[in-house]
């Protein structure tokens, strides 16, 4: 809003004109976050990259006023892309500012976002679309399985005259013992050993 003031006294003397610009913003900003990969395993585990698209609908936008809290147990934090703006119509309250975050490193992530516009309005409750928008795990690393034996005194290529114990070691950040399959085949009526 622009207005001007001019004062003229009874003798016709005019004071200088003053012009002021005032921005009026009574609309709270909207924040929406959506994800492109929602193919989770066991609730919140993803084996491929995941990209979050952040859209802030606000006329009076300053990227410095976006507050993102992002943590990863493995330390690698994705970088926010640059903001792009799609100008709105009318009073420009529907102007949309967009940025993305691509989660490409392994880790357990937590995410939160808030925004305060230049008029001091906090955003309305964040609108999330997609599974596990604020807490999830990226795991693109295959498990490593190692089998070691305590008795390697073999005769004739495959015969052992004493008990033999196999120790199975699985190196995996997101380990679930119910998802380990051990298959033991025996010949000549032998009894398969049990797995501890």
PDB file of C-alpha atoms in Angstrom:
ATOM      1  CA  UNK A   1       0.000   0.000   0.000  1.00  0.00           C
ATOM      2  CA  UNK A   2       1.330   3.424  -0.943  1.00  0.00           C
ATOM      3  CA  UNK A   3      -0.070   6.656   0.474  1.00  0.00           C
ATOM      4  CA  UNK A   4       0.924  10.314   0.523  1.00  0.00           C
ATOM      5  CA  UNK A   5       0.179  13.236   2.827  1.00  0.00           C
ATOM      6  CA  UNK A   6       0.166  16.932   1.917  1.00  0.00           C
ATOM      7  CA  UNK A   7      -0.783  19.669   4.348  1.00  0.00           C
ATOM      8  CA  UNK A   8      -1.887  23.156   3.185  1.00  0.00           C
ATOM      9  CA  UNK A   9      -2.598  25.843   5.749  1.00  0.00           C
ATOM     10  CA  UNK A  10      -5.209  28.651   5.434  1.00  0.00           C
ATOM     11  CA  UNK A  11      -2.663  30.991   3.848  1.00  0.00           C
ATOM     12  CA  UNK A  12      -1.974  28.469   1.055  1.00  0.00           C
ATOM     13  CA  UNK A  13       1.382  27.359   2.369  1.00  0.00           C
ATOM     14  CA  UNK A  14       1.972  23.731   1.520  1.00  0.00           C
ATOM     15  CA  UNK A  15       4.178  21.337   3.405  1.00  0.00           C
ATOM     16  CA  UNK A  16       6.228  18.773   1.559  1.00  0.00           C
ATOM     17  CA  UNK A  17       4.484  15.580   0.532  1.00  0.00           C
ATOM     18  CA  UNK A  18       5.440  12.379   2.359  1.00  0.00           C
ATOM     19  CA  UNK A  19       5.053   9.017   0.705  1.00  0.00           C
ATOM     20  CA  UNK A  20       5.115   5.755   2.662  1.00  0.00           C
ATOM     21  CA  UNK A  21       5.069   2.173   1.445  1.00  0.00           C
ATOM     22  CA  UNK A  22       3.424  -0.402   3.688  1.00  0.00           C
ATOM     23  CA  UNK A  23       3.214  -4.139   3.030  1.00  0.00           C
ATOM     24  CA  UNK A  24       0.229  -5.861   4.571  1.00  0.00           C
ATOM     25  CA  UNK A  25       0.445  -9.624   4.981  1.00  0.00           C
ATOM     26  CA  UNK A  26      -2.180 -11.391   7.080  1.00  0.00           C
ATOM     27  CA  UNK A  27      -1.830 -14.803   5.393  1.00  0.00           C
ATOM     28  CA  UNK A  28       0.117 -17.576   7.115  1.00  0.00           C
ATOM     29  CA  UNK A  29       2.565 -19.457   4.894  1.00  0.00           C
ATOM     30  CA  UNK A  30       1.850 -23.045   3.871  1.00  0.00           C
ATOM     31  CA  UNK A  31       4.607 -25.679   3.886  1.00  0.00           C
ATOM     32  CA  UNK A  32       4.187 -28.969   1.987  1.00  0.00           C
ATOM     33  CA  UNK A  33       6.701 -31.835   1.844  1.00  0.00           C
ATOM     34  CA  UNK A  34       6.328 -34.798  -0.515  1.00  0.00           C
ATOM     35  CA  UNK A  35       8.542 -37.825  -1.246  1.00  0.00           C
ATOM     36  CA  UNK A  36       9.212 -39.642  -4.521  1.00  0.00           C
ATOM     37  CA  UNK A  37      10.195 -43.059  -3.088  1.00  0.00           C
ATOM     38  CA  UNK A  38       7.579 -44.609  -0.812  1.00  0.00           C
ATOM     39  CA  UNK A  39       8.563 -48.240  -1.350  1.00  0.00           C
ATOM     40  CA  UNK A  40       9.546 -49.055   2.231  1.00  0.00           C
ATOM     41  CA  UNK A  41      10.509 -52.456   3.598  1.00  0.00           C
ATOM     42  CA  UNK A  42       9.514 -53.380   7.156  1.00  0.00           C
ATOM     43  CA  UNK A  43       7.833 -50.051   7.689  1.00  0.00           C
ATOM     44  CA  UNK A  44      10.579 -47.439   7.246  1.00  0.00           C
ATOM     45  CA  UNK A  45      13.589 -48.948   5.443  1.00  0.00           C
ATOM     46  CA  UNK A  46      14.438 -47.813   1.899  1.00  0.00           C
ATOM     47  CA  UNK A  47      17.045 -49.483  -0.332  1.00  0.00           C
ATOM     48  CA  UNK A  48      17.213 -46.636  -2.865  1.00  0.00           C
ATOM     49  CA  UNK A  49      17.589 -42.850  -2.858  1.00  0.00           C
ATOM     50  CA  UNK A  50      14.697 -40.789  -1.603  1.00  0.00           C
ATOM     51  CA  UNK A  51      14.006 -37.177  -2.622  1.00  0.00           C
ATOM     52  CA  UNK A  52      11.873 -34.770  -0.622  1.00  0.00           C
ATOM     53  CA  UNK A  53      10.272 -31.859  -2.483  1.00  0.00           C
ATOM     54  CA  UNK A  54       9.582 -28.863  -0.240  1.00  0.00           C
ATOM     55  CA  UNK A  55       7.029 -26.269  -1.357  1.00  0.00           C
ATOM     56  CA  UNK A  56       6.397 -23.081   0.598  1.00  0.00           C
ATOM     57  CA  UNK A  57       3.435 -20.983  -0.495  1.00  0.00           C
ATOM     58  CA  UNK A  58       4.101 -17.415   0.603  1.00  0.00           C
ATOM     59  CA  UNK A  59       4.278 -13.938  -0.911  1.00  0.00           C
ATOM     60  CA  UNK A  60       6.970 -12.516   1.396  1.00  0.00           C
ATOM     61  CA  UNK A  61       9.629 -15.230   1.272  1.00  0.00           C
ATOM     62  CA  UNK A  62      13.228 -15.186   2.439  1.00  0.00           C
ATOM     63  CA  UNK A  63      15.123 -18.519   2.242  1.00  0.00           C
ATOM     64  CA  UNK A  64      17.025 -17.562   5.398  1.00  0.00           C
ATOM     65  CA  UNK A  65      13.747 -17.891   7.320  1.00  0.00           C
ATOM     66  CA  UNK A  66      13.363 -21.607   6.475  1.00  0.00           C
ATOM     67  CA  UNK A  67      14.390 -23.712   9.461  1.00  0.00           C
ATOM     68  CA  UNK A  68      15.206 -27.341   8.607  1.00  0.00           C
ATOM     69  CA  UNK A  69      16.284 -29.748  11.336  1.00  0.00           C
ATOM     70  CA  UNK A  70      17.880 -32.773   9.682  1.00  0.00           C
ATOM     71  CA  UNK A  71      19.897 -35.517  11.374  1.00  0.00           C
ATOM     72  CA  UNK A  72      21.544 -38.720  10.153  1.00  0.00           C
ATOM     73  CA  UNK A  73      23.055 -41.288  12.507  1.00  0.00           C
ATOM     74  CA  UNK A  74      25.760 -41.982   9.907  1.00  0.00           C
ATOM     75  CA  UNK A  75      26.684 -38.295   9.666  1.00  0.00           C
ATOM     76  CA  UNK A  76      26.088 -37.463   5.978  1.00  0.00           C
ATOM     77  CA  UNK A  77      23.496 -34.684   5.663  1.00  0.00           C
ATOM     78  CA  UNK A  78      21.982 -33.978   2.240  1.00  0.00           C
ATOM     79  CA  UNK A  79      22.282 -30.467   0.868  1.00  0.00           C
ATOM     80  CA  UNK A  80      19.188 -28.435   0.061  1.00  0.00           C
ATOM     81  CA  UNK A  81      18.908 -27.498  -3.617  1.00  0.00           C
ATOM     82  CA  UNK A  82      18.487 -23.877  -4.577  1.00  0.00           C
ATOM     83  CA  UNK A  83      15.006 -22.394  -4.307  1.00  0.00           C
ATOM     84  CA  UNK A  84      12.941 -21.795  -7.434  1.00  0.00           C
ATOM     85  CA  UNK A  85       9.931 -19.485  -7.455  1.00  0.00           C
ATOM     86  CA  UNK A  86       6.663 -19.749  -9.341  1.00  0.00           C
ATOM     87  CA  UNK A  87       4.968 -16.361  -9.148  1.00  0.00           C
ATOM     88  CA  UNK A  88       1.372 -16.320  -8.009  1.00  0.00           C
ATOM     89  CA  UNK A  89      -1.538 -14.255  -9.223  1.00  0.00           C
ATOM     90  CA  UNK A  90      -3.514 -11.382  -7.745  1.00  0.00           C
ATOM     91  CA  UNK A  91      -1.947 -10.287  -4.472  1.00  0.00           C
ATOM     92  CA  UNK A  92       0.741 -12.988  -4.911  1.00  0.00           C
ATOM     93  CA  UNK A  93      -0.244 -14.910  -1.746  1.00  0.00           C
ATOM     94  CA  UNK A  94      -0.179 -18.079  -3.893  1.00  0.00           C
ATOM     95  CA  UNK A  95       3.476 -17.679  -4.921  1.00  0.00           C
ATOM     96  CA  UNK A  96       5.248 -21.040  -4.512  1.00  0.00           C
ATOM     97  CA  UNK A  97       8.924 -21.506  -3.607  1.00  0.00           C
ATOM     98  CA  UNK A  98      10.334 -25.010  -4.230  1.00  0.00           C
ATOM     99  CA  UNK A  99      13.516 -26.839  -3.161  1.00  0.00           C
ATOM    100  CA  UNK A 100      14.545 -30.496  -2.888  1.00  0.00           C
ATOM    101  CA  UNK A 101      16.570 -32.725  -0.562  1.00  0.00           C
ATOM    102  CA  UNK A 102      17.977 -35.990  -1.940  1.00  0.00           C
ATOM    103  CA  UNK A 103      18.793 -38.651   0.623  1.00  0.00           C
ATOM    104  CA  UNK A 104      21.475 -40.785  -1.029  1.00  0.00           C
ATOM    105  CA  UNK A 105      23.673 -41.838   1.892  1.00  0.00           C
ATOM    106  CA  UNK A 106      22.937 -44.672   4.301  1.00  0.00           C
ATOM    107  CA  UNK A 107      21.653 -43.742   7.728  1.00  0.00           C
ATOM    108  CA  UNK A 108      18.725 -43.275  10.074  1.00  0.00           C
ATOM    109  CA  UNK A 109      17.215 -39.865   9.281  1.00  0.00           C
ATOM    110  CA  UNK A 110      14.974 -37.476  11.194  1.00  0.00           C
ATOM    111  CA  UNK A 111      13.518 -34.392   9.517  1.00  0.00           C
ATOM    112  CA  UNK A 112      11.542 -31.350  10.607  1.00  0.00           C
ATOM    113  CA  UNK A 113      10.795 -27.994   8.990  1.00  0.00           C
ATOM    114  CA  UNK A 114       9.310 -24.661   9.989  1.00  0.00           C
ATOM    115  CA  UNK A 115       9.088 -21.228   8.384  1.00  0.00           C
ATOM    116  CA  UNK A 116       8.352 -17.680   9.528  1.00  0.00           C
ATOM    117  CA  UNK A 117       7.502 -15.150   6.819  1.00  0.00           C
ATOM    118  CA  UNK A 118       8.786 -11.572   6.696  1.00  0.00           C
ATOM    119  CA  UNK A 119       5.631 -10.347   8.469  1.00  0.00           C
ATOM    120  CA  UNK A 120       6.311 -12.672  11.405  1.00  0.00           C
ATOM    121  CA  UNK A 121       3.685 -15.330  10.597  1.00  0.00           C
ATOM    122  CA  UNK A 122       4.549 -18.938  11.462  1.00  0.00           C
ATOM    123  CA  UNK A 123       3.560 -21.552   8.910  1.00  0.00           C
ATOM    124  CA  UNK A 124       0.315 -23.498   9.213  1.00  0.00           C
ATOM    125  CA  UNK A 125       0.795 -27.182  10.180  1.00  0.00           C
ATOM    126  CA  UNK A 126       3.148 -28.824   7.660  1.00  0.00           C
ATOM    127  CA  UNK A 127       1.398 -30.948   5.039  1.00  0.00           C
ATOM    128  CA  UNK A 128       3.273 -34.217   4.471  1.00  0.00           C
ATOM    129  CA  UNK A 129       2.631 -36.695   1.669  1.00  0.00           C
ATOM    130  CA  UNK A 130       4.428 -40.000   1.375  1.00  0.00           C
ATOM    131  CA  UNK A 131       5.361 -42.688   3.858  1.00  0.00           C
ATOM    132  CA  UNK A 132       7.559 -41.956   6.873  1.00  0.00           C
ATOM    133  CA  UNK A 133       8.130 -38.279   6.056  1.00  0.00           C
ATOM    134  CA  UNK A 134       9.935 -37.369   9.274  1.00  0.00           C
ATOM    135  CA  UNK A 135      11.765 -40.550  10.294  1.00  0.00           C
ATOM    136  CA  UNK A 136      13.153 -43.239   8.001  1.00  0.00           C
ATOM    137  CA  UNK A 137      16.258 -45.247   7.102  1.00  0.00           C
ATOM    138  CA  UNK A 138      18.228 -45.402   3.862  1.00  0.00           C
ATOM    139  CA  UNK A 139      20.154 -48.666   3.529  1.00  0.00           C
ATOM    140  CA  UNK A 140      21.772 -49.315   0.152  1.00  0.00           C
ATOM    141  CA  UNK A 141      24.573 -51.497   1.544  1.00  0.00           C
ATOM    142  CA  UNK A 142      24.321 -55.251   1.081  1.00  0.00           C
ATOM    143  CA  UNK A 143      24.873 -57.381   4.188  1.00  0.00           C
ATOM    144  CA  UNK A 144      28.204 -59.204   4.445  1.00  0.00           C
ATOM    145  CA  UNK A 145      28.122 -62.873   5.547  1.00  0.00           C
ATOM    146  CA  UNK A 146      31.190 -64.714   6.788  1.00  0.00           C
ATOM    147  CA  UNK A 147      31.375 -68.377   7.873  1.00  0.00           C
ATOM    148  CA  UNK A 148      34.368 -69.615   9.919  1.00  0.00           C
ATOM    149  CA  UNK A 149      35.026 -73.133  11.255  1.00  0.00           C
ATOM    150  CA  UNK A 150      36.860 -74.090  14.448  1.00  0.00           C
ATOM    151  CA  UNK A 151      38.056 -77.495  13.185  1.00  0.00           C
ATOM    152  CA  UNK A 152      39.848 -77.573   9.865  1.00  0.00           C
ATOM    153  CA  UNK A 153      41.628 -80.931  10.324  1.00  0.00           C
ATOM    154  CA  UNK A 154      40.250 -82.607   7.213  1.00  0.00           C
ATOM    155  CA  UNK A 155      41.032 -86.095   5.940  1.00  0.00           C
ATOM    156  CA  UNK A 156      40.507 -87.201   2.339  1.00  0.00           C
ATOM    157  CA  UNK A 157      39.112 -83.816   1.318  1.00  0.00           C
ATOM    158  CA  UNK A 158      35.901 -83.786   3.381  1.00  0.00           C
ATOM    159  CA  UNK A 159      36.059 -86.058   6.459  1.00  0.00           C
ATOM    160  CA  UNK A 160      36.438 -84.745  10.032  1.00  0.00           C
ATOM    161  CA  UNK A 161      36.931 -87.059  13.024  1.00  0.00           C
ATOM    162  CA  UNK A 162      35.805 -84.505  15.615  1.00  0.00           C
ATOM    163  CA  UNK A 163      33.005 -82.041  16.165  1.00  0.00           C
ATOM    164  CA  UNK A 164      33.070 -79.039  13.897  1.00  0.00           C
ATOM    165  CA  UNK A 165      31.400 -75.700  14.735  1.00  0.00           C
ATOM    166  CA  UNK A 166      30.578 -73.097  12.099  1.00  0.00           C
ATOM    167  CA  UNK A 167      30.388 -69.500  13.290  1.00  0.00           C
ATOM    168  CA  UNK A 168      28.269 -67.283  11.046  1.00  0.00           C
ATOM    169  CA  UNK A 169      28.986 -63.545  11.226  1.00  0.00           C
ATOM    170  CA  UNK A 170      26.678 -61.079   9.499  1.00  0.00           C
ATOM    171  CA  UNK A 171      27.783 -57.474   9.159  1.00  0.00           C
ATOM    172  CA  UNK A 172      24.650 -55.343   8.737  1.00  0.00           C
ATOM    173  CA  UNK A 173      23.441 -52.088  10.271  1.00  0.00           C
ATOM    174  CA  UNK A 174      19.741 -52.997  10.058  1.00  0.00           C
ATOM    175  CA  UNK A 175      19.888 -56.590  11.285  1.00  0.00           C
ATOM    176  CA  UNK A 176      16.772 -58.670  11.929  1.00  0.00           C
ATOM    177  CA  UNK A 177      17.447 -62.284  13.040  1.00  0.00           C
ATOM    178  CA  UNK A 178      14.034 -63.405  11.780  1.00  0.00           C
ATOM    179  CA  UNK A 179      15.201 -62.646   8.230  1.00  0.00           C
ATOM    180  CA  UNK A 180      18.223 -64.960   8.335  1.00  0.00           C
ATOM    181  CA  UNK A 181      17.708 -68.230   6.445  1.00  0.00           C
ATOM    182  CA  UNK A 182      20.124 -71.075   7.107  1.00  0.00           C
ATOM    183  CA  UNK A 183      19.704 -74.221   5.007  1.00  0.00           C
ATOM    184  CA  UNK A 184      21.588 -77.369   6.066  1.00  0.00           C
ATOM    185  CA  UNK A 185      21.475 -80.476   3.901  1.00  0.00           C
ATOM    186  CA  UNK A 186      22.552 -83.885   5.221  1.00  0.00           C
ATOM    187  CA  UNK A 187      23.353 -87.101   3.346  1.00  0.00           C
ATOM    188  CA  UNK A 188      22.909 -90.762   4.255  1.00  0.00           C
ATOM    189  CA  UNK A 189      20.305 -90.126   6.925  1.00  0.00           C
ATOM    190  CA  UNK A 190      22.450 -87.715   8.901  1.00  0.00           C
ATOM    191  CA  UNK A 191      20.916 -85.365  11.460  1.00  0.00           C
ATOM    192  CA  UNK A 192      21.161 -81.671  10.655  1.00  0.00           C
ATOM    193  CA  UNK A 193      22.719 -79.598  13.430  1.00  0.00           C
ATOM    194  CA  UNK A 194      20.648 -76.860  15.039  1.00  0.00           C
ATOM    195  CA  UNK A 195      21.431 -73.190  14.678  1.00  0.00           C
ATOM    196  CA  UNK A 196      22.006 -71.260  17.891  1.00  0.00           C
TER     197      UNK A 196
END
